[in-house]
Amino acid sequence: MQKKRAVNIGLLGMGTIGSGVAGNLLAKSKTLARQAGSPLSLKMVAETDTSKHALPGLQQSVFTADYRQVVYNSDIDIVIELIGGEHPAVDYIKEALKNGKHVVTANKEVMAKHGTELLSLAQQNHVGLRFEASVGGGIPLISPFQRDLVANDIQAIYAILNGTTNYILTRMAHDNLDFNVALKQAQKLGYAEANPANDIGGLDAAYKLAILTSLGFDMDVNFEEVFYEGISRLNPRDFRYASEFGYAIKLLAIAKRSGKLVEARVHPVLIPAESLLAKVDGVYNAIYVIGDLVGNVLFYGQGAGPSATSSAVIADIINIAQNINARRDNAPRFIPEKTSGIQSISDIQTRYYFRMEILDQPGVLAQISAVMGNHMISIASVIQKESDPSTRTAEIVIMTHPASENEVQKAIKVINKLGVVKEISNFIRVEAI
Ligand code: HSE
C-alpha cells in the first residue's frame, strides 16, 4: 500500500500554549501518526517574539516572525492559531480559511465574537475550523455539543468556566481569605494571569459561555448581549452567611431557556451547598448540562494549562488529518441559523441575597421591607448579623423569593437613599440547581 504523505502543520504563536502543543506534537509523534493515519509534521512556527524561536527537536529554520510564511505556505495543510486575543488572530484565521487552510484555534474571544462568520467562511472554502480548546481547556465540550448531544433540546447549562476565579472563591470560602489575598495567592501559584482583569471581571467566562450557548441553543449569539459581572465585590462574610443559609457561592456561567429567548449570564451565584457544582473546588472547571433526552450530564476537569489545552488542540488536528487522509470533507456541518435571542438581564426572575449595613434602631426593617413590597419583592427571611454598639449599626442579610431583576435594581436605588441604610454591601443572585 502506498505510504500516506505527512499532514503539514503551521503554528501561529509560541507562547505557553503554543510551545506546549509543539512539544507534545514532537514527543508523541509516533502514536499521533497512527491515530491520524499519516505523520503530522510541524513545518513552520510563526512568532513575533524571536526570543521564543527555540524548541528541542525543532530546527531553527522552522521559526519565522512573519505569519504569512504559515498562512500562505502552499505546503501547509492545517494552521493552528494560538496567539490569543481578537486582533490580529481573527484576521489571520480569515486569511488562512480563504487560502484553503484548515484551522484549529483555542481562541475563545475570537470564537465568541466571530464564530458564526468564521464557520460560514470555512464552509464556503470547504475547509475545517475546530475550536475544542476554546472552552474548558482539555474537557471535551465542543465535540459533545456538536455530536453526542445533538438529539437533545438543551434546557440549561450551568458552568464553572474560569479556574482562576474558582480557585479564589474556594480560598475565600474555606480559608476565610479576603479577595485580594486570595488573588495574590492565585498569582503566586501561576493560576491567575499577570493581568487577571478578564478572569476576575467575568469576561473570560462570558466568552466561553457565548460559545457554549451558540452550540447548545443553535444560535448566532451576539456577544454584546451576554451579561457578565465579576467576583471582586465578594467578602468572606458573604460565604459565611451563605453557608448558614445552606448555600455555596460560585462564579457561574448560566444559559437557559426562557420562553422563546435564552438567558446567558455570568455572575456570582448562591447555589445549594449539596449541589454537584458547589463541590467543584480549586482551579477545576465543571459544566452541567440538562438535555430533554439525556437528562443531566456533568463534565469536569482542567480548564487551562499547556497540557490540558494541548489535549484538545491535538485532538482537533488529528480529526482534521483523519478526514484529509480518508478524503472526507472537513467543512463545518452545523452553522447556527437563528439570530441571537438573548434575554436582557433586567427581564430575568430569580431569588436574591442582600447584605446591608443599617442603623441599629427600631423601624429600619419596616422601611426596607416597605420599599421591597412596593417593587413586588417578597422577603423569604431576614437575619441580623453583627452589630456594632459604638456606631449603632448592624449588618443584616435578606433572602428574597423570586423577583424581577428590573424591580430589584429599582429597589436598590431607593433603599440606598434611605437615611437608615448605611450601604447595600452586596447583592447576589440565587439559583436552585
Ligand atoms: N484564565 C482562564 C482560567 C484560563 O483561569 O480559567 C484560560 O481560558
Coordinates of C-alpha atoms and ligand atoms in Angstrom, one line a residue:
M1 CA 0.0 0.0 0.0
Q2 CA 1.2 3.5 -0.8
K3 CA 2.5 5.4 2.2
K4 CA 0.4 8.4 3.1
R5 CA 2.1 11.8 2.9
A6 CA 2.5 13.7 6.1
V7 CA -0.2 16.2 7.1
N8 CA 1.7 19.5 7.4
I9 CA 1.1 21.9 10.3
G10 CA 1.9 25.6 10.7
L11 CA 1.6 27.1 14.2
L12 CA 0.9 30.8 14.9
G13 CA 2.0 31.7 18.4
M14 CA 4.8 30.2 20.5
G15 CA 3.6 31.3 24.0
T16 CA 2.9 28.9 26.8
I17 CA 0.2 27.0 25.0
G18 CA 1.9 27.1 21.6
S19 CA 5.1 25.6 23.0
G20 CA 3.1 23.0 24.9
V21 CA 1.3 21.9 21.7
A22 CA 4.5 21.9 19.7
G23 CA 6.3 19.9 22.4
N24 CA 3.6 17.3 22.6
L25 CA 3.3 17.0 18.8
L26 CA 7.0 16.1 18.7
A27 CA 7.0 13.9 21.9
K28 CA 4.0 11.8 20.8
S29 CA 4.7 11.8 17.1
K30 CA 4.6 8.0 16.7
T31 CA 1.3 7.4 18.4
L32 CA -0.3 10.6 16.8
A33 CA 0.7 9.4 13.4
R34 CA -1.0 6.1 14.0
Q35 CA -4.2 7.9 15.1
A36 CA -4.1 10.4 12.2
G37 CA -3.3 7.8 9.6
S38 CA -0.2 9.6 8.5
P39 CA 2.7 11.5 10.1
L40 CA 1.9 15.0 11.4
S41 CA 4.8 17.3 10.6
L42 CA 5.2 20.7 12.3
K43 CA 6.6 22.6 9.3
M44 CA 6.6 26.2 10.3
V45 CA 6.1 28.3 13.6
A46 CA 5.4 32.0 13.4
E47 CA 6.1 34.0 16.5
T48 CA 6.9 37.8 16.5
D49 CA 9.0 37.4 19.7
T50 CA 12.2 36.0 18.4
S51 CA 13.4 35.0 21.9
K52 CA 10.8 32.2 21.6
H53 CA 12.3 30.8 18.5
A54 CA 13.6 27.6 20.0
L55 CA 12.2 24.2 20.9
P56 CA 14.3 21.0 21.4
G57 CA 13.7 18.8 18.4
L58 CA 12.8 21.6 16.0
Q59 CA 15.2 23.1 13.6
Q60 CA 15.8 26.8 13.7
S61 CA 14.7 27.1 10.0
V62 CA 11.2 26.2 11.2
F63 CA 10.8 29.5 13.0
T64 CA 9.7 32.8 11.4
A65 CA 8.5 36.2 12.7
D66 CA 6.2 36.5 9.7
Y67 CA 2.7 34.9 9.9
R68 CA 2.4 34.9 6.1
Q69 CA 5.0 32.2 5.9
V70 CA 2.5 29.9 7.6
V71 CA -0.8 31.2 6.2
Y72 CA 0.3 31.5 2.6
N73 CA 2.7 28.5 2.7
S74 CA 1.5 26.1 0.0
D75 CA 3.0 23.1 1.9
I76 CA 0.8 23.7 5.0
D77 CA -2.5 21.9 5.4
I78 CA -3.6 22.9 8.9
V79 CA -3.0 26.3 10.6
I80 CA -3.0 26.3 14.4
E81 CA -3.9 29.7 15.9
L82 CA -2.6 30.1 19.4
I83 CA -1.9 33.8 19.5
G84 CA -4.9 34.7 21.6
G85 CA -6.8 38.0 21.7
E86 CA -9.1 39.3 19.0
H87 CA -6.7 41.0 16.6
P88 CA -4.7 40.1 14.7
A89 CA -5.7 36.5 15.5
V90 CA -9.2 36.8 13.8
D91 CA -7.6 38.4 10.7
Y92 CA -5.0 35.6 10.3
I93 CA -7.7 32.9 10.7
K94 CA -9.8 34.6 8.0
E95 CA -6.8 34.8 5.7
A96 CA -6.0 31.1 6.4
L97 CA -9.5 29.9 5.7
K98 CA -9.8 32.0 2.5
N99 CA -6.5 30.5 1.4
G100 CA -7.8 27.0 1.8
K101 CA -6.2 26.0 5.1
H102 CA -7.9 24.1 7.8
V103 CA -7.8 26.0 11.1
V104 CA -7.6 24.9 14.7
T105 CA -7.9 27.6 17.3
A106 CA -8.0 27.8 21.1
N107 CA -9.2 31.4 20.9
K108 CA -12.4 32.0 23.0
E109 CA -12.6 35.7 22.2
V110 CA -12.4 35.2 18.5
M111 CA -14.9 32.3 18.5
A112 CA -17.3 34.2 20.9
K113 CA -17.3 37.3 18.7
H114 CA -16.9 35.9 15.2
G115 CA -17.7 32.2 15.5
T116 CA -20.6 32.1 13.0
E117 CA -18.9 34.3 10.4
L118 CA -15.7 32.1 10.6
L119 CA -17.7 28.8 10.4
S120 CA -19.5 30.2 7.3
L121 CA -16.2 31.2 5.8
A122 CA -14.8 27.7 6.5
Q123 CA -17.9 26.1 4.9
Q124 CA -17.6 28.4 1.8
N125 CA -13.9 27.4 1.4
H126 CA -14.5 23.7 2.1
V127 CA -12.1 23.6 5.0
G128 CA -12.3 22.7 8.6
L129 CA -12.5 25.1 11.6
R130 CA -12.2 23.4 15.0
F131 CA -12.1 25.1 18.4
E132 CA -12.3 22.4 21.1
A133 CA -9.7 24.1 23.3
S134 CA -11.6 27.4 23.4
V135 CA -13.8 26.3 26.2
G136 CA -12.8 24.2 29.3
G137 CA -9.2 23.5 28.2
G138 CA -8.9 19.8 28.0
I139 CA -12.5 19.0 28.8
P140 CA -14.3 17.6 25.8
L141 CA -17.2 20.1 25.2
I142 CA -17.4 21.4 21.7
S143 CA -17.3 18.0 20.1
P144 CA -20.0 16.5 22.5
F145 CA -22.3 19.5 21.8
Q146 CA -21.7 19.2 18.0
R147 CA -22.1 15.4 18.0
D148 CA -23.1 13.4 21.0
L149 CA -25.8 15.7 22.4
V150 CA -27.4 16.9 19.2
A151 CA -30.5 14.8 19.6
N152 CA -31.4 16.9 22.7
D153 CA -33.2 20.2 23.2
I154 CA -30.8 21.7 25.7
Q155 CA -32.7 23.2 28.6
A156 CA -29.9 24.7 30.6
I157 CA -26.1 24.9 31.0
Y158 CA -24.7 25.8 34.4
A159 CA -20.9 26.0 34.3
I160 CA -17.8 26.9 36.2
L161 CA -15.7 28.1 33.3
N162 CA -12.9 30.0 34.9
G163 CA -10.3 28.2 37.0
T164 CA -8.6 31.4 38.4
T165 CA -11.9 32.7 40.0
N166 CA -12.9 29.3 41.2
Y167 CA -9.6 29.0 43.0
I168 CA -10.0 32.4 44.6
L169 CA -13.6 31.7 45.7
T170 CA -12.5 28.3 47.1
R171 CA -9.9 30.0 49.2
M172 CA -12.3 32.7 50.3
A173 CA -14.9 30.1 51.3
H174 CA -12.7 27.6 53.1
D175 CA -9.9 29.8 54.5
N176 CA -11.8 33.0 55.1
L177 CA -9.4 34.9 52.9
D178 CA -10.1 38.4 51.6
F179 CA -10.5 38.7 47.8
N180 CA -7.2 40.5 47.3
V181 CA -5.2 38.0 49.4
A182 CA -6.7 35.0 47.6
L183 CA -6.0 36.7 44.2
K184 CA -2.3 37.2 45.2
Q185 CA -2.1 33.5 46.1
A186 CA -3.6 32.5 42.8
Q187 CA -1.0 34.7 41.0
K188 CA 1.9 33.3 43.1
L189 CA 0.8 29.8 42.1
G190 CA 0.8 30.8 38.5
Y191 CA -3.0 30.3 38.1
A192 CA -4.0 33.9 37.5
E193 CA -2.6 35.7 34.6
A194 CA -0.3 38.7 35.2
N195 CA -3.3 40.9 34.3
P196 CA -6.2 38.9 35.7
A197 CA -8.8 41.5 34.9
N198 CA -10.6 39.4 32.3
D199 CA -10.8 36.4 34.8
I200 CA -12.0 38.3 37.9
G201 CA -14.3 40.6 35.9
G202 CA -16.2 37.6 34.4
L203 CA -15.2 38.4 30.7
D204 CA -13.2 35.2 30.2
A205 CA -16.2 33.0 31.3
A206 CA -18.6 35.2 29.3
Y207 CA -16.6 34.4 26.1
K208 CA -16.8 30.7 26.8
L209 CA -20.5 30.9 27.7
A210 CA -21.2 32.6 24.4
I211 CA -19.6 29.7 22.5
L212 CA -21.5 27.1 24.5
T213 CA -24.8 29.0 24.2
S214 CA -24.3 29.2 20.4
L215 CA -23.8 25.4 20.2
G216 CA -26.3 24.4 22.8
F217 CA -29.1 26.6 21.6
D218 CA -28.2 26.6 17.9
M219 CA -28.0 30.4 17.9
D220 CA -25.8 33.1 16.4
V221 CA -25.1 34.7 19.8
N222 CA -24.4 38.5 19.7
F223 CA -21.6 38.6 22.4
E224 CA -22.7 42.1 23.4
E225 CA -25.9 40.6 24.8
V226 CA -24.1 38.3 27.2
F227 CA -24.3 39.8 30.7
Y228 CA -21.2 39.4 32.9
E229 CA -20.2 40.5 36.4
G230 CA -17.1 39.6 38.3
I231 CA -16.2 38.5 41.8
S232 CA -14.4 41.4 43.4
R233 CA -17.4 42.6 45.4
L234 CA -17.5 39.4 47.4
N235 CA -16.4 39.4 51.0
P236 CA -15.6 36.3 53.2
R237 CA -18.7 37.2 55.3
D238 CA -20.9 36.5 52.2
F239 CA -19.5 33.0 52.2
R240 CA -20.2 32.5 55.9
Y241 CA -23.7 33.8 55.7
A242 CA -24.4 31.9 52.5
S243 CA -23.3 28.7 54.3
E244 CA -25.6 29.5 57.2
F245 CA -28.5 29.5 54.7
G246 CA -27.2 26.2 53.1
Y247 CA -25.6 27.8 50.1
A248 CA -22.1 28.0 48.5
I249 CA -21.0 30.9 46.2
K250 CA -19.7 30.2 42.7
L251 CA -19.0 32.3 39.6
L252 CA -21.4 30.6 37.3
A253 CA -21.9 30.9 33.6
I254 CA -25.6 30.2 33.0
A255 CA -27.5 29.7 29.8
K256 CA -31.1 28.5 30.0
R257 CA -34.3 28.7 28.0
S258 CA -36.7 31.4 29.0
G259 CA -39.8 31.1 26.7
K260 CA -38.6 31.9 23.1
L261 CA -35.4 33.6 24.4
V262 CA -32.3 32.2 26.2
E263 CA -30.7 33.7 29.3
A264 CA -27.0 34.0 29.0
R265 CA -25.2 35.5 32.0
V266 CA -22.1 35.2 34.2
H267 CA -22.1 36.4 37.8
P268 CA -21.6 35.2 41.3
V269 CA -24.4 32.9 42.4
L270 CA -25.6 31.3 45.6
I271 CA -26.2 27.6 44.8
P272 CA -27.3 24.9 47.2
A273 CA -24.3 23.6 49.2
E274 CA -25.2 20.0 48.3
S275 CA -25.3 20.6 44.5
L276 CA -22.6 19.0 42.4
L277 CA -21.2 22.3 41.2
A278 CA -20.9 23.6 44.8
K279 CA -18.3 20.8 45.4
V280 CA -16.1 21.8 42.5
D281 CA -13.1 23.4 44.1
G282 CA -9.8 24.9 43.2
V283 CA -8.8 25.6 39.6
Y284 CA -11.1 23.0 38.1
N285 CA -13.9 23.7 35.7
A286 CA -17.2 21.9 35.6
I287 CA -20.1 22.1 33.0
Y288 CA -23.5 20.8 34.0
V289 CA -25.8 20.3 31.0
I290 CA -29.5 19.5 31.1
G291 CA -31.0 18.0 27.9
D292 CA -34.5 16.8 27.3
L293 CA -33.4 13.3 26.3
V294 CA -30.2 12.7 28.1
G295 CA -31.2 14.3 31.4
N296 CA -28.3 15.8 33.5
V297 CA -24.7 15.4 32.3
L298 CA -21.6 16.7 34.1
F299 CA -18.3 17.5 32.5
Y300 CA -15.4 18.1 34.9
G301 CA -11.7 18.6 34.5
Q302 CA -8.8 21.0 34.0
G303 CA -9.9 24.1 32.1
A304 CA -6.5 25.6 31.4
G305 CA -2.7 24.9 31.2
P306 CA -0.5 23.8 28.3
S307 CA -1.0 20.1 28.8
A308 CA -4.8 20.1 29.1
T309 CA -5.1 22.6 26.2
S310 CA -2.7 20.5 24.0
S311 CA -5.0 17.5 24.5
A312 CA -7.9 19.5 22.9
V313 CA -5.8 21.2 20.2
I314 CA -4.1 17.9 19.1
A315 CA -7.4 16.0 19.1
D316 CA -8.7 18.7 16.6
I317 CA -5.6 18.3 14.5
I318 CA -6.0 14.5 14.4
N319 CA -9.6 14.8 13.5
I320 CA -8.8 17.0 10.5
A321 CA -5.9 14.8 9.5
Q322 CA -8.1 11.7 9.6
N323 CA -10.6 13.3 7.3
I324 CA -7.8 14.6 4.9
N325 CA -6.4 11.0 4.8
A326 CA -9.8 9.5 4.2
R327 CA -10.6 12.2 1.6
R328 CA -13.6 13.3 3.7
D329 CA -14.9 16.8 3.9
N330 CA -13.7 18.8 6.9
A331 CA -16.1 21.7 6.3
P332 CA -18.3 22.6 9.4
R333 CA -21.8 21.0 9.0
F334 CA -23.7 23.0 11.6
I335 CA -23.7 26.7 11.4
P336 CA -26.2 28.4 13.7
E337 CA -29.2 29.7 11.8
K338 CA -31.2 31.5 14.4
T339 CA -30.1 35.0 15.1
S340 CA -29.3 36.0 18.7
G341 CA -32.3 35.8 21.1
I342 CA -30.7 36.5 24.4
Q343 CA -32.9 37.8 27.2
S344 CA -31.9 41.0 28.8
I345 CA -30.6 40.7 32.3
S346 CA -33.3 43.1 33.5
D347 CA -36.0 40.7 32.4
I348 CA -34.8 37.7 34.5
Q349 CA -36.6 36.4 37.6
T350 CA -34.6 34.9 40.4
R351 CA -34.2 34.9 44.1
Y352 CA -31.7 37.4 45.7
Y353 CA -29.4 37.6 48.7
F354 CA -28.8 41.1 50.1
R355 CA -26.2 42.1 52.7
M356 CA -26.7 45.6 54.2
E357 CA -25.3 47.8 56.9
I358 CA -28.1 49.6 58.6
L359 CA -28.7 51.8 61.7
D360 CA -29.5 49.6 64.7
Q361 CA -32.7 51.2 65.7
P362 CA -36.5 50.5 65.7
G363 CA -38.4 50.7 62.4
V364 CA -35.5 50.2 60.0
L365 CA -36.6 46.8 58.7
A366 CA -40.1 48.1 58.2
Q367 CA -38.8 50.8 55.9
I368 CA -36.7 48.4 53.9
S369 CA -39.5 45.8 53.6
A370 CA -41.9 48.6 52.5
V371 CA -39.6 49.5 49.6
M372 CA -39.2 45.9 48.6
G373 CA -43.0 45.4 48.8
N374 CA -43.5 48.4 46.5
H375 CA -41.3 46.6 44.0
M376 CA -43.1 43.3 44.3
I377 CA -40.1 41.7 46.1
S378 CA -41.2 39.3 48.7
I379 CA -38.8 38.6 51.6
A380 CA -38.2 35.0 52.5
S381 CA -36.0 35.5 55.6
V382 CA -34.0 38.2 57.4
I383 CA -31.1 37.6 59.8
Q384 CA -29.5 40.3 61.8
K385 CA -25.7 39.5 61.9
E386 CA -23.0 41.5 63.7
S387 CA -23.9 44.8 65.4
D388 CA -21.5 47.5 66.4
P389 CA -22.8 49.3 69.5
S390 CA -20.1 52.1 69.1
T391 CA -21.6 53.2 65.7
R392 CA -25.1 51.8 66.5
T393 CA -25.0 49.9 63.2
A394 CA -25.9 46.3 62.4
E395 CA -25.4 44.0 59.4
I396 CA -28.5 42.2 58.1
V397 CA -28.9 39.6 55.4
I398 CA -32.1 39.3 53.5
M399 CA -33.1 36.4 51.2
T400 CA -36.0 37.0 48.8
H401 CA -38.5 34.9 46.9
P402 CA -38.2 35.1 43.1
A403 CA -38.4 38.7 42.0
S404 CA -37.8 40.7 38.8
E405 CA -34.2 41.9 38.3
N406 CA -35.6 45.2 36.9
E407 CA -37.6 45.8 40.1
V408 CA -34.7 44.7 42.3
Q409 CA -32.4 47.3 40.6
K410 CA -35.1 50.0 41.1
A411 CA -35.5 48.9 44.8
I412 CA -31.7 49.1 45.4
K413 CA -31.7 52.7 44.2
V414 CA -34.5 53.6 46.7
I415 CA -33.1 51.6 49.6
N416 CA -29.6 53.3 49.1
K417 CA -31.3 56.6 49.7
L418 CA -33.0 55.6 52.9
G419 CA -31.2 57.5 55.7
V420 CA -31.3 54.4 57.9
V421 CA -29.3 52.3 55.4
K422 CA -25.5 53.0 55.5
E423 CA -24.9 50.8 52.5
I424 CA -26.1 47.8 50.5
S425 CA -22.8 45.9 50.8
N426 CA -23.7 43.2 48.3
F427 CA -26.5 41.5 46.5
I428 CA -26.1 38.1 44.9
R429 CA -28.5 36.2 42.7
V430 CA -29.6 32.7 43.8
E431 CA -30.1 29.6 41.6
A432 CA -31.9 26.5 42.6
I433 CA -29.9 23.9 40.6
Ligands
HSE1 N1 -7.6 32.2 32.5 C1 -8.5 31.1 32.3 C2 -8.9 30.5 33.7 C3 -7.9 30.0 31.5 O1 -8.4 30.9 34.7 O2 -9.7 29.5 33.7 C4 -7.8 30.3 30.1 O3 -9.1 30.4 29.5

